[in-house]
Amino acid sequence: MILPYDLMARLQNGFMARLKRLPVPHTTQNLAILSIMLRHGFLSNVTRGTINDADPNAWQAAPEPHRRIWVDLKYRDDLPVLSKAEIISKPSKRLVLTPDDVRRICSGQMASFVKPLGMGEVAVIRQGGGNKVQWYEAREALEKGLGGEILCRMR
């Protein structure tokens, strides 16, 4: 399983290199995190494709190791929209938040060694296990009354 820190490192490196488009490995987790980032305006577009090109038709015919998610990076005034992306829960130390902890970080208080979210900041929470895993932005999880493992945060 590809861990979220690989995705965060690829995105930050792509922004530093001023790339317009970036391929990342195709996993359900990467697709969910990128969808959250797209909804919150950190990315311009997300498309399925292969190693060579962002073509959804070729993606269906490609074998699993050749499938990629192509991400169009977003810039404003020649500066990256994503200024920082960091991992919170690590393989060596998992951080699981209760619904009350999620409420705290969304309302500006510290909870379980997690700093509160600032203006324009987004946190991704993984909820569930096995085949029933879902990814939420922290404020979505708060609305639904859910807790879970807090994976990463972006601003």
PDB file of C-alpha atoms in Angstrom:
ATOM      1  CA  MET A   1       0.000   0.000   0.000  1.00  0.00           C
ATOM      2  CA  ILE A   2       1.330   3.418  -0.956  1.00  0.00           C
ATOM      3  CA  LEU A   3       1.311   5.714   2.055  1.00  0.00           C
ATOM      4  CA  PRO A   4       0.036   9.304   1.920  1.00  0.00           C
ATOM      5  CA  TYR A   5       3.479  10.800   2.543  1.00  0.00           C
ATOM      6  CA  ASP A   6       4.502   9.631  -0.946  1.00  0.00           C
ATOM      7  CA  LEU A   7       1.643  11.617  -2.473  1.00  0.00           C
ATOM      8  CA  MET A   8       2.427  14.717  -0.375  1.00  0.00           C
ATOM      9  CA  ALA A   9       6.126  14.566  -1.323  1.00  0.00           C
ATOM     10  CA  ARG A  10       5.311  14.194  -5.031  1.00  0.00           C
ATOM     11  CA  LEU A  11       2.922  17.160  -4.931  1.00  0.00           C
ATOM     12  CA  GLN A  12       5.337  19.430  -3.070  1.00  0.00           C
ATOM     13  CA  ASN A  13       8.210  18.470  -5.389  1.00  0.00           C
ATOM     14  CA  GLY A  14       6.011  19.101  -8.429  1.00  0.00           C
ATOM     15  CA  PHE A  15       5.081  22.560  -7.161  1.00  0.00           C
ATOM     16  CA  MET A  16       8.727  23.400  -6.389  1.00  0.00           C
ATOM     17  CA  ALA A  17       9.757  22.291  -9.894  1.00  0.00           C
ATOM     18  CA  ARG A  18       6.902  24.436 -11.338  1.00  0.00           C
ATOM     19  CA  LEU A  19       5.380  21.491 -13.189  1.00  0.00           C
ATOM     20  CA  LYS A  20       2.041  21.970 -14.915  1.00  0.00           C
ATOM     21  CA  ARG A  21       0.989  18.316 -14.788  1.00  0.00           C
ATOM     22  CA  LEU A  22       2.141  15.487 -12.536  1.00  0.00           C
ATOM     23  CA  PRO A  23       1.484  11.704 -12.593  1.00  0.00           C
ATOM     24  CA  VAL A  24       0.973   9.886  -9.276  1.00  0.00           C
ATOM     25  CA  PRO A  25       0.333   6.158  -8.644  1.00  0.00           C
ATOM     26  CA  HIS A  26      -3.296   5.115  -8.999  1.00  0.00           C
ATOM     27  CA  THR A  27      -4.670   3.998  -5.644  1.00  0.00           C
ATOM     28  CA  THR A  28      -8.065   4.523  -4.040  1.00  0.00           C
ATOM     29  CA  GLN A  29      -6.446   6.519  -1.239  1.00  0.00           C
ATOM     30  CA  ASN A  30      -4.574   8.828  -3.623  1.00  0.00           C
ATOM     31  CA  LEU A  31      -7.739   9.380  -5.659  1.00  0.00           C
ATOM     32  CA  ALA A  32      -9.729  10.236  -2.507  1.00  0.00           C
ATOM     33  CA  ILE A  33      -7.116  12.686  -1.171  1.00  0.00           C
ATOM     34  CA  LEU A  34      -6.729  14.335  -4.588  1.00  0.00           C
ATOM     35  CA  SER A  35     -10.526  14.653  -4.902  1.00  0.00           C
ATOM     36  CA  ILE A  36     -10.637  16.492  -1.568  1.00  0.00           C
ATOM     37  CA  MET A  37      -7.808  18.765  -2.704  1.00  0.00           C
ATOM     38  CA  LEU A  38      -9.615  19.434  -5.999  1.00  0.00           C
ATOM     39  CA  ARG A  39     -12.863  20.336  -4.207  1.00  0.00           C
ATOM     40  CA  HIS A  40     -11.004  22.799  -1.981  1.00  0.00           C
ATOM     41  CA  GLY A  41      -9.181  24.515  -4.849  1.00  0.00           C
ATOM     42  CA  PHE A  42      -5.615  23.265  -4.413  1.00  0.00           C
ATOM     43  CA  LEU A  43      -5.607  21.574  -7.859  1.00  0.00           C
ATOM     44  CA  SER A  44      -6.945  22.482 -11.317  1.00  0.00           C
ATOM     45  CA  ASN A  45      -7.862  19.013 -12.575  1.00  0.00           C
ATOM     46  CA  VAL A  46      -7.544  15.301 -11.787  1.00  0.00           C
ATOM     47  CA  THR A  47      -7.612  12.745 -14.637  1.00  0.00           C
ATOM     48  CA  ARG A  48      -6.951   9.023 -14.919  1.00  0.00           C
ATOM     49  CA  GLY A  49      -4.346   7.932 -17.428  1.00  0.00           C
ATOM     50  CA  THR A  50      -1.294   5.792 -18.102  1.00  0.00           C
ATOM     51  CA  ILE A  51       2.421   6.297 -17.593  1.00  0.00           C
ATOM     52  CA  ASN A  52       2.657   8.204 -20.888  1.00  0.00           C
ATOM     53  CA  ASP A  53      -0.462  10.368 -21.037  1.00  0.00           C
ATOM     54  CA  ALA A  54      -3.635  11.457 -19.251  1.00  0.00           C
ATOM     55  CA  ASP A  55      -6.088   9.476 -21.381  1.00  0.00           C
ATOM     56  CA  PRO A  56      -9.054   7.895 -19.540  1.00  0.00           C
ATOM     57  CA  ASN A  57      -9.719   5.507 -22.448  1.00  0.00           C
ATOM     58  CA  ALA A  58      -6.153   4.194 -22.358  1.00  0.00           C
ATOM     59  CA  TRP A  59      -6.451   3.854 -18.555  1.00  0.00           C
ATOM     60  CA  GLN A  60      -9.177   1.209 -18.906  1.00  0.00           C
ATOM     61  CA  ALA A  61      -7.049  -0.914 -21.235  1.00  0.00           C
ATOM     62  CA  ALA A  62      -3.771  -0.467 -19.317  1.00  0.00           C
ATOM     63  CA  PRO A  63      -2.494  -3.084 -16.857  1.00  0.00           C
ATOM     64  CA  GLU A  64      -2.600  -2.119 -13.180  1.00  0.00           C
ATOM     65  CA  PRO A  65       1.121  -1.170 -12.809  1.00  0.00           C
ATOM     66  CA  HIS A  66       0.820   1.307 -15.717  1.00  0.00           C
ATOM     67  CA  ARG A  67      -2.214   3.184 -14.364  1.00  0.00           C
ATOM     68  CA  ARG A  68      -1.653   6.720 -13.064  1.00  0.00           C
ATOM     69  CA  ILE A  69      -3.636   9.688 -11.819  1.00  0.00           C
ATOM     70  CA  TRP A  70      -2.631  12.859 -13.660  1.00  0.00           C
ATOM     71  CA  VAL A  71      -2.865  16.000 -11.535  1.00  0.00           C
ATOM     72  CA  ASP A  72      -2.931  19.534 -12.976  1.00  0.00           C
ATOM     73  CA  LEU A  73      -1.201  21.747 -10.430  1.00  0.00           C
ATOM     74  CA  LYS A  74      -2.645  25.180  -9.712  1.00  0.00           C
ATOM     75  CA  TYR A  75      -0.709  28.439  -9.465  1.00  0.00           C
ATOM     76  CA  ARG A  76      -1.849  31.969  -8.603  1.00  0.00           C
ATOM     77  CA  ASP A  77       0.377  34.942  -9.523  1.00  0.00           C
ATOM     78  CA  ASP A  78       3.129  32.444 -10.412  1.00  0.00           C
ATOM     79  CA  LEU A  79       3.078  31.052  -6.856  1.00  0.00           C
ATOM     80  CA  PRO A  80       1.834  27.560  -5.904  1.00  0.00           C
ATOM     81  CA  VAL A  81      -1.642  27.477  -4.373  1.00  0.00           C
ATOM     82  CA  LEU A  82      -0.479  24.630  -2.086  1.00  0.00           C
ATOM     83  CA  SER A  83       2.086  26.209   0.218  1.00  0.00           C
ATOM     84  CA  LYS A  84       2.545  23.295   2.623  1.00  0.00           C
ATOM     85  CA  ALA A  85       1.425  19.688   2.908  1.00  0.00           C
ATOM     86  CA  GLU A  86       2.375  17.598   5.905  1.00  0.00           C
ATOM     87  CA  ILE A  87       1.678  14.150   7.284  1.00  0.00           C
ATOM     88  CA  ILE A  88       0.168  13.941  10.748  1.00  0.00           C
ATOM     89  CA  SER A  89      -0.431  10.221  11.295  1.00  0.00           C
ATOM     90  CA  LYS A  90       2.686   8.180  10.577  1.00  0.00           C
ATOM     91  CA  PRO A  91       3.176   4.416  10.319  1.00  0.00           C
ATOM     92  CA  SER A  92       5.167   4.509  13.576  1.00  0.00           C
ATOM     93  CA  LYS A  93       2.565   6.647  15.394  1.00  0.00           C
ATOM     94  CA  ARG A  94      -1.042   6.533  14.261  1.00  0.00           C
ATOM     95  CA  LEU A  95      -3.241   9.417  15.443  1.00  0.00           C
ATOM     96  CA  VAL A  96      -6.918   8.556  15.719  1.00  0.00           C
ATOM     97  CA  LEU A  97      -9.339  11.343  16.603  1.00  0.00           C
ATOM     98  CA  THR A  98     -12.724  10.981  18.260  1.00  0.00           C
ATOM     99  CA  PRO A  99     -15.618  13.092  16.945  1.00  0.00           C
ATOM    100  CA  ASP A 100     -15.004  15.440  19.888  1.00  0.00           C
ATOM    101  CA  ASP A 101     -11.325  15.823  18.873  1.00  0.00           C
ATOM    102  CA  VAL A 102     -12.387  16.624  15.304  1.00  0.00           C
ATOM    103  CA  ARG A 103     -14.691  19.331  16.675  1.00  0.00           C
ATOM    104  CA  ARG A 104     -11.792  20.773  18.677  1.00  0.00           C
ATOM    105  CA  ILE A 105      -9.331  21.053  15.777  1.00  0.00           C
ATOM    106  CA  CYS A 106     -12.022  22.559  13.516  1.00  0.00           C
ATOM    107  CA  SER A 107     -12.958  25.160  16.150  1.00  0.00           C
ATOM    108  CA  GLY A 108      -9.411  26.335  16.871  1.00  0.00           C
ATOM    109  CA  GLN A 109      -8.359  24.171  19.807  1.00  0.00           C
ATOM    110  CA  MET A 110      -5.571  21.624  20.056  1.00  0.00           C
ATOM    111  CA  ALA A 111      -6.577  17.958  20.351  1.00  0.00           C
ATOM    112  CA  SER A 112      -4.452  14.799  20.718  1.00  0.00           C
ATOM    113  CA  PHE A 113      -1.211  16.605  19.794  1.00  0.00           C
ATOM    114  CA  VAL A 114      -2.829  17.963  16.607  1.00  0.00           C
ATOM    115  CA  LYS A 115      -2.692  21.715  16.092  1.00  0.00           C
ATOM    116  CA  PRO A 116      -5.963  23.425  15.156  1.00  0.00           C
ATOM    117  CA  LEU A 117      -6.804  24.093  11.523  1.00  0.00           C
ATOM    118  CA  GLY A 118      -6.133  27.616  10.334  1.00  0.00           C
ATOM    119  CA  MET A 119      -7.922  29.667   7.695  1.00  0.00           C
ATOM    120  CA  GLY A 120      -7.818  27.913   4.323  1.00  0.00           C
ATOM    121  CA  GLU A 121      -6.291  24.780   5.837  1.00  0.00           C
ATOM    122  CA  VAL A 122      -7.653  21.315   5.050  1.00  0.00           C
ATOM    123  CA  ALA A 123      -7.154  18.040   6.954  1.00  0.00           C
ATOM    124  CA  VAL A 124      -7.937  14.570   5.592  1.00  0.00           C
ATOM    125  CA  ILE A 125      -9.470  11.963   7.910  1.00  0.00           C
ATOM    126  CA  ARG A 126      -9.693   8.249   7.076  1.00  0.00           C
ATOM    127  CA  GLN A 127     -12.683   6.563   8.658  1.00  0.00           C
ATOM    128  CA  GLY A 128     -13.458   2.863   8.766  1.00  0.00           C
ATOM    129  CA  GLY A 129     -11.425  -0.218   8.022  1.00  0.00           C
ATOM    130  CA  GLY A 130     -11.197  -3.190   5.696  1.00  0.00           C
ATOM    131  CA  ASN A 131     -13.272  -2.721   2.546  1.00  0.00           C
ATOM    132  CA  LYS A 132     -15.374   0.089   4.058  1.00  0.00           C
ATOM    133  CA  VAL A 133     -12.749   2.847   4.206  1.00  0.00           C
ATOM    134  CA  GLN A 134     -13.855   6.397   3.445  1.00  0.00           C
ATOM    135  CA  TRP A 135     -11.930   9.649   3.369  1.00  0.00           C
ATOM    136  CA  TYR A 136     -13.348  12.952   4.579  1.00  0.00           C
ATOM    137  CA  GLU A 137     -12.165  16.500   4.981  1.00  0.00           C
ATOM    138  CA  ALA A 138     -12.167  17.382   8.713  1.00  0.00           C
ATOM    139  CA  ARG A 139     -15.149  19.740   8.439  1.00  0.00           C
ATOM    140  CA  GLU A 140     -17.160  17.088   6.553  1.00  0.00           C
ATOM    141  CA  ALA A 141     -16.355  14.557   9.293  1.00  0.00           C
ATOM    142  CA  LEU A 142     -17.474  17.122  11.876  1.00  0.00           C
ATOM    143  CA  GLU A 143     -20.828  17.615  10.105  1.00  0.00           C
ATOM    144  CA  LYS A 144     -21.396  13.843  10.001  1.00  0.00           C
ATOM    145  CA  GLY A 145     -20.224  13.314  13.590  1.00  0.00           C
ATOM    146  CA  LEU A 146     -17.355  11.003  12.591  1.00  0.00           C
ATOM    147  CA  GLY A 147     -13.875  10.449  13.923  1.00  0.00           C
ATOM    148  CA  GLY A 148     -10.974   8.524  12.467  1.00  0.00           C
ATOM    149  CA  GLU A 149      -7.285   8.568  11.645  1.00  0.00           C
ATOM    150  CA  ILE A 150      -6.087  12.020  10.637  1.00  0.00           C
ATOM    151  CA  LEU A 151      -3.725  11.479   7.708  1.00  0.00           C
ATOM    152  CA  CYS A 152      -2.481  14.844   6.502  1.00  0.00           C
ATOM    153  CA  ARG A 153      -3.096  18.565   6.349  1.00  0.00           C
ATOM    154  CA  MET A 154      -2.613  21.117   3.588  1.00  0.00           C
ATOM    155  CA  ARG A 155      -2.572  24.885   3.329  1.00  0.00           C
TER     156      ARG A 155
END
